[in-house]
């Protein structure tokens, strides 16, 4: 009885070194694109704090509200989140991209953007102080005008 040696050919998709190299480079480029796209969605763009008001259609109970809030909290730059179950509204405040917020919340359910605008963080006390300072400046200018006369 003779023993036969098994053929030592590479698998069909790697039969030629150039084809194997192309296959590996395509796989690598697809992975790099996926990584770059994910990195783009999770990294902040330099901008001001924004207030994004969304309507999450599937937010009807506490469980879905919690899922929506957790999904929004995963986004880089989110400072605060508020949810209103009756109106199915989710308010997200922070330095984040509104598109990234919507894409993340689409995993929870259907989402509509109601408004996007600047977050108003100035307190009434700060405004009162500014008004007092302006009033003092106006009074000083008036006193100088009177002194000149």
PDB file of C-alpha atoms in Angstrom:
ATOM      1  CA  UNK A   1       0.000   0.000   0.000  1.00  0.00           C
ATOM      2  CA  UNK A   2       1.331   3.336  -1.040  1.00  0.00           C
ATOM      3  CA  UNK A   3       0.697   6.520   0.916  1.00  0.00           C
ATOM      4  CA  UNK A   4      -0.201   9.609  -1.014  1.00  0.00           C
ATOM      5  CA  UNK A   5       0.842  13.065   0.042  1.00  0.00           C
ATOM      6  CA  UNK A   6      -1.997  15.544   0.392  1.00  0.00           C
ATOM      7  CA  UNK A   7      -1.937  18.462  -2.044  1.00  0.00           C
ATOM      8  CA  UNK A   8      -0.345  21.545  -0.548  1.00  0.00           C
ATOM      9  CA  UNK A   9      -2.315  24.212  -2.372  1.00  0.00           C
ATOM     10  CA  UNK A  10      -3.511  27.277  -0.512  1.00  0.00           C
ATOM     11  CA  UNK A  11      -7.267  27.881  -0.109  1.00  0.00           C
ATOM     12  CA  UNK A  12      -9.034  29.083  -3.289  1.00  0.00           C
ATOM     13  CA  UNK A  13      -9.304  32.759  -2.271  1.00  0.00           C
ATOM     14  CA  UNK A  14      -5.585  32.989  -1.512  1.00  0.00           C
ATOM     15  CA  UNK A  15      -4.350  31.106  -4.581  1.00  0.00           C
ATOM     16  CA  UNK A  16      -2.514  34.125  -5.914  1.00  0.00           C
ATOM     17  CA  UNK A  17      -0.496  36.447  -3.643  1.00  0.00           C
ATOM     18  CA  UNK A  18      -1.873  39.602  -5.288  1.00  0.00           C
ATOM     19  CA  UNK A  19      -5.495  38.507  -4.783  1.00  0.00           C
ATOM     20  CA  UNK A  20      -4.769  37.709  -1.151  1.00  0.00           C
ATOM     21  CA  UNK A  21      -3.146  41.125  -0.673  1.00  0.00           C
ATOM     22  CA  UNK A  22      -6.131  42.905  -2.274  1.00  0.00           C
ATOM     23  CA  UNK A  23      -8.536  40.947  -0.089  1.00  0.00           C
ATOM     24  CA  UNK A  24      -6.644  41.958   3.058  1.00  0.00           C
ATOM     25  CA  UNK A  25      -6.361  45.607   2.010  1.00  0.00           C
ATOM     26  CA  UNK A  26     -10.120  45.815   1.293  1.00  0.00           C
ATOM     27  CA  UNK A  27     -10.933  44.305   4.683  1.00  0.00           C
ATOM     28  CA  UNK A  28      -8.541  46.718   6.384  1.00  0.00           C
ATOM     29  CA  UNK A  29      -9.949  49.763   4.601  1.00  0.00           C
ATOM     30  CA  UNK A  30     -13.538  48.797   5.488  1.00  0.00           C
ATOM     31  CA  UNK A  31     -12.576  48.419   9.143  1.00  0.00           C
ATOM     32  CA  UNK A  32     -10.754  51.764   9.102  1.00  0.00           C
ATOM     33  CA  UNK A  33     -13.797  53.479   7.563  1.00  0.00           C
ATOM     34  CA  UNK A  34     -16.127  51.980  10.181  1.00  0.00           C
ATOM     35  CA  UNK A  35     -13.765  53.038  12.957  1.00  0.00           C
ATOM     36  CA  UNK A  36     -13.370  56.563  11.570  1.00  0.00           C
ATOM     37  CA  UNK A  37     -17.140  56.956  11.171  1.00  0.00           C
ATOM     38  CA  UNK A  38     -17.765  55.782  14.747  1.00  0.00           C
ATOM     39  CA  UNK A  39     -14.965  58.046  15.979  1.00  0.00           C
ATOM     40  CA  UNK A  40     -16.538  60.973  14.099  1.00  0.00           C
ATOM     41  CA  UNK A  41     -19.907  60.390  15.767  1.00  0.00           C
ATOM     42  CA  UNK A  42     -18.489  60.167  19.262  1.00  0.00           C
ATOM     43  CA  UNK A  43     -16.049  63.095  19.125  1.00  0.00           C
ATOM     44  CA  UNK A  44     -17.143  66.651  19.766  1.00  0.00           C
ATOM     45  CA  UNK A  45     -17.048  69.451  17.288  1.00  0.00           C
ATOM     46  CA  UNK A  46     -15.991  72.751  18.845  1.00  0.00           C
ATOM     47  CA  UNK A  47     -19.206  74.664  19.379  1.00  0.00           C
ATOM     48  CA  UNK A  48     -21.386  76.399  21.916  1.00  0.00           C
ATOM     49  CA  UNK A  49     -23.713  74.618  24.272  1.00  0.00           C
ATOM     50  CA  UNK A  50     -26.943  73.718  22.500  1.00  0.00           C
ATOM     51  CA  UNK A  51     -30.427  72.811  23.576  1.00  0.00           C
ATOM     52  CA  UNK A  52     -31.979  70.099  21.421  1.00  0.00           C
ATOM     53  CA  UNK A  53     -35.660  69.259  21.902  1.00  0.00           C
ATOM     54  CA  UNK A  54     -36.701  65.925  20.380  1.00  0.00           C
ATOM     55  CA  UNK A  55     -39.920  63.985  20.134  1.00  0.00           C
ATOM     56  CA  UNK A  56     -39.369  60.263  20.708  1.00  0.00           C
ATOM     57  CA  UNK A  57     -42.483  58.520  19.369  1.00  0.00           C
ATOM     58  CA  UNK A  58     -41.973  55.267  21.257  1.00  0.00           C
ATOM     59  CA  UNK A  59     -41.415  56.906  24.655  1.00  0.00           C
ATOM     60  CA  UNK A  60     -44.655  55.880  26.355  1.00  0.00           C
ATOM     61  CA  UNK A  61     -43.548  54.358  29.677  1.00  0.00           C
ATOM     62  CA  UNK A  62     -40.719  54.570  32.195  1.00  0.00           C
ATOM     63  CA  UNK A  63     -38.768  51.731  30.582  1.00  0.00           C
ATOM     64  CA  UNK A  64     -38.524  53.410  27.164  1.00  0.00           C
ATOM     65  CA  UNK A  65     -37.895  56.784  28.820  1.00  0.00           C
ATOM     66  CA  UNK A  66     -34.938  55.251  30.668  1.00  0.00           C
ATOM     67  CA  UNK A  67     -33.611  53.694  27.439  1.00  0.00           C
ATOM     68  CA  UNK A  68     -33.830  57.030  25.633  1.00  0.00           C
ATOM     69  CA  UNK A  69     -32.101  58.876  28.457  1.00  0.00           C
ATOM     70  CA  UNK A  70     -29.310  56.279  28.630  1.00  0.00           C
ATOM     71  CA  UNK A  71     -28.803  56.454  24.853  1.00  0.00           C
ATOM     72  CA  UNK A  72     -28.540  60.252  24.979  1.00  0.00           C
ATOM     73  CA  UNK A  73     -26.193  60.095  27.965  1.00  0.00           C
ATOM     74  CA  UNK A  74     -23.716  57.975  25.951  1.00  0.00           C
ATOM     75  CA  UNK A  75     -22.996  60.882  23.605  1.00  0.00           C
ATOM     76  CA  UNK A  76     -19.865  62.896  24.300  1.00  0.00           C
ATOM     77  CA  UNK A  77     -20.605  66.451  25.427  1.00  0.00           C
ATOM     78  CA  UNK A  78     -24.095  65.970  26.871  1.00  0.00           C
ATOM     79  CA  UNK A  79     -24.515  67.983  30.073  1.00  0.00           C
ATOM     80  CA  UNK A  80     -28.144  67.394  31.026  1.00  0.00           C
ATOM     81  CA  UNK A  81     -31.174  65.415  29.873  1.00  0.00           C
ATOM     82  CA  UNK A  82     -34.839  65.953  30.688  1.00  0.00           C
ATOM     83  CA  UNK A  83     -37.768  63.792  29.593  1.00  0.00           C
ATOM     84  CA  UNK A  84     -41.497  64.510  29.461  1.00  0.00           C
ATOM     85  CA  UNK A  85     -43.585  61.345  29.068  1.00  0.00           C
ATOM     86  CA  UNK A  86     -46.911  63.087  28.422  1.00  0.00           C
ATOM     87  CA  UNK A  87     -45.622  65.028  25.429  1.00  0.00           C
ATOM     88  CA  UNK A  88     -42.981  62.381  24.516  1.00  0.00           C
ATOM     89  CA  UNK A  89     -40.288  65.071  24.533  1.00  0.00           C
ATOM     90  CA  UNK A  90     -36.624  64.654  25.339  1.00  0.00           C
ATOM     91  CA  UNK A  91     -34.531  67.762  25.982  1.00  0.00           C
ATOM     92  CA  UNK A  92     -30.758  67.385  25.678  1.00  0.00           C
ATOM     93  CA  UNK A  93     -28.381  70.204  26.634  1.00  0.00           C
ATOM     94  CA  UNK A  94     -24.639  70.260  25.992  1.00  0.00           C
ATOM     95  CA  UNK A  95     -21.842  70.741  23.505  1.00  0.00           C
ATOM     96  CA  UNK A  96     -22.774  67.904  21.161  1.00  0.00           C
ATOM     97  CA  UNK A  97     -23.836  67.343  17.577  1.00  0.00           C
ATOM     98  CA  UNK A  98     -27.653  67.157  17.226  1.00  0.00           C
ATOM     99  CA  UNK A  99     -27.292  64.669  14.364  1.00  0.00           C
ATOM    100  CA  UNK A 100     -25.319  62.328  16.621  1.00  0.00           C
ATOM    101  CA  UNK A 101     -28.084  62.570  19.235  1.00  0.00           C
ATOM    102  CA  UNK A 102     -30.760  61.655  16.686  1.00  0.00           C
ATOM    103  CA  UNK A 103     -28.737  58.763  15.265  1.00  0.00           C
ATOM    104  CA  UNK A 104     -28.203  57.350  18.750  1.00  0.00           C
ATOM    105  CA  UNK A 105     -31.885  57.720  19.682  1.00  0.00           C
ATOM    106  CA  UNK A 106     -33.048  56.035  16.471  1.00  0.00           C
ATOM    107  CA  UNK A 107     -32.020  52.783  18.150  1.00  0.00           C
ATOM    108  CA  UNK A 108     -34.706  53.429  20.767  1.00  0.00           C
ATOM    109  CA  UNK A 109     -37.471  54.451  18.360  1.00  0.00           C
ATOM    110  CA  UNK A 110     -38.697  56.991  15.851  1.00  0.00           C
ATOM    111  CA  UNK A 111     -37.318  60.468  16.539  1.00  0.00           C
ATOM    112  CA  UNK A 112     -38.255  63.956  15.342  1.00  0.00           C
ATOM    113  CA  UNK A 113     -36.263  67.130  15.976  1.00  0.00           C
ATOM    114  CA  UNK A 114     -38.559  69.808  17.371  1.00  0.00           C
ATOM    115  CA  UNK A 115     -35.978  72.548  17.948  1.00  0.00           C
ATOM    116  CA  UNK A 116     -32.267  73.225  18.104  1.00  0.00           C
ATOM    117  CA  UNK A 117     -30.977  76.392  19.689  1.00  0.00           C
ATOM    118  CA  UNK A 118     -28.490  77.891  22.095  1.00  0.00           C
ATOM    119  CA  UNK A 119     -28.654  76.787  25.708  1.00  0.00           C
ATOM    120  CA  UNK A 120     -29.521  79.726  27.917  1.00  0.00           C
ATOM    121  CA  UNK A 121     -27.334  79.323  30.966  1.00  0.00           C
ATOM    122  CA  UNK A 122     -27.311  82.915  32.186  1.00  0.00           C
ATOM    123  CA  UNK A 123     -29.014  83.302  35.503  1.00  0.00           C
ATOM    124  CA  UNK A 124     -31.241  86.195  36.493  1.00  0.00           C
ATOM    125  CA  UNK A 125     -28.725  87.295  39.110  1.00  0.00           C
ATOM    126  CA  UNK A 126     -26.020  87.723  36.493  1.00  0.00           C
ATOM    127  CA  UNK A 127     -28.373  89.793  34.348  1.00  0.00           C
ATOM    128  CA  UNK A 128     -29.276  92.006  37.323  1.00  0.00           C
ATOM    129  CA  UNK A 129     -25.598  92.575  38.082  1.00  0.00           C
ATOM    130  CA  UNK A 130     -24.939  93.540  34.465  1.00  0.00           C
ATOM    131  CA  UNK A 131     -27.834  96.007  34.516  1.00  0.00           C
ATOM    132  CA  UNK A 132     -26.530  97.571  37.735  1.00  0.00           C
ATOM    133  CA  UNK A 133     -23.059  97.951  36.225  1.00  0.00           C
ATOM    134  CA  UNK A 134     -24.511  99.570  33.098  1.00  0.00           C
ATOM    135  CA  UNK A 135     -26.577 101.947  35.225  1.00  0.00           C
ATOM    136  CA  UNK A 136     -23.456 102.952  37.167  1.00  0.00           C
ATOM    137  CA  UNK A 137     -21.577 103.638  33.933  1.00  0.00           C
ATOM    138  CA  UNK A 138     -24.423 105.806  32.641  1.00  0.00           C
ATOM    139  CA  UNK A 139     -24.496 107.768  35.921  1.00  0.00           C
ATOM    140  CA  UNK A 140     -20.727 108.370  35.766  1.00  0.00           C
ATOM    141  CA  UNK A 141     -21.001 109.652  32.195  1.00  0.00           C
ATOM    142  CA  UNK A 142     -23.794 112.020  33.192  1.00  0.00           C
ATOM    143  CA  UNK A 143     -21.740 113.309  36.158  1.00  0.00           C
ATOM    144  CA  UNK A 144     -18.750 113.968  33.891  1.00  0.00           C
ATOM    145  CA  UNK A 145     -20.966 115.891  31.445  1.00  0.00           C
ATOM    146  CA  UNK A 146     -22.345 118.010  34.318  1.00  0.00           C
ATOM    147  CA  UNK A 147     -18.826 118.703  35.653  1.00  0.00           C
ATOM    148  CA  UNK A 148     -17.685 119.938  32.239  1.00  0.00           C
ATOM    149  CA  UNK A 149     -20.562 122.449  32.065  1.00  0.00           C
TER     150      UNK A 149
END
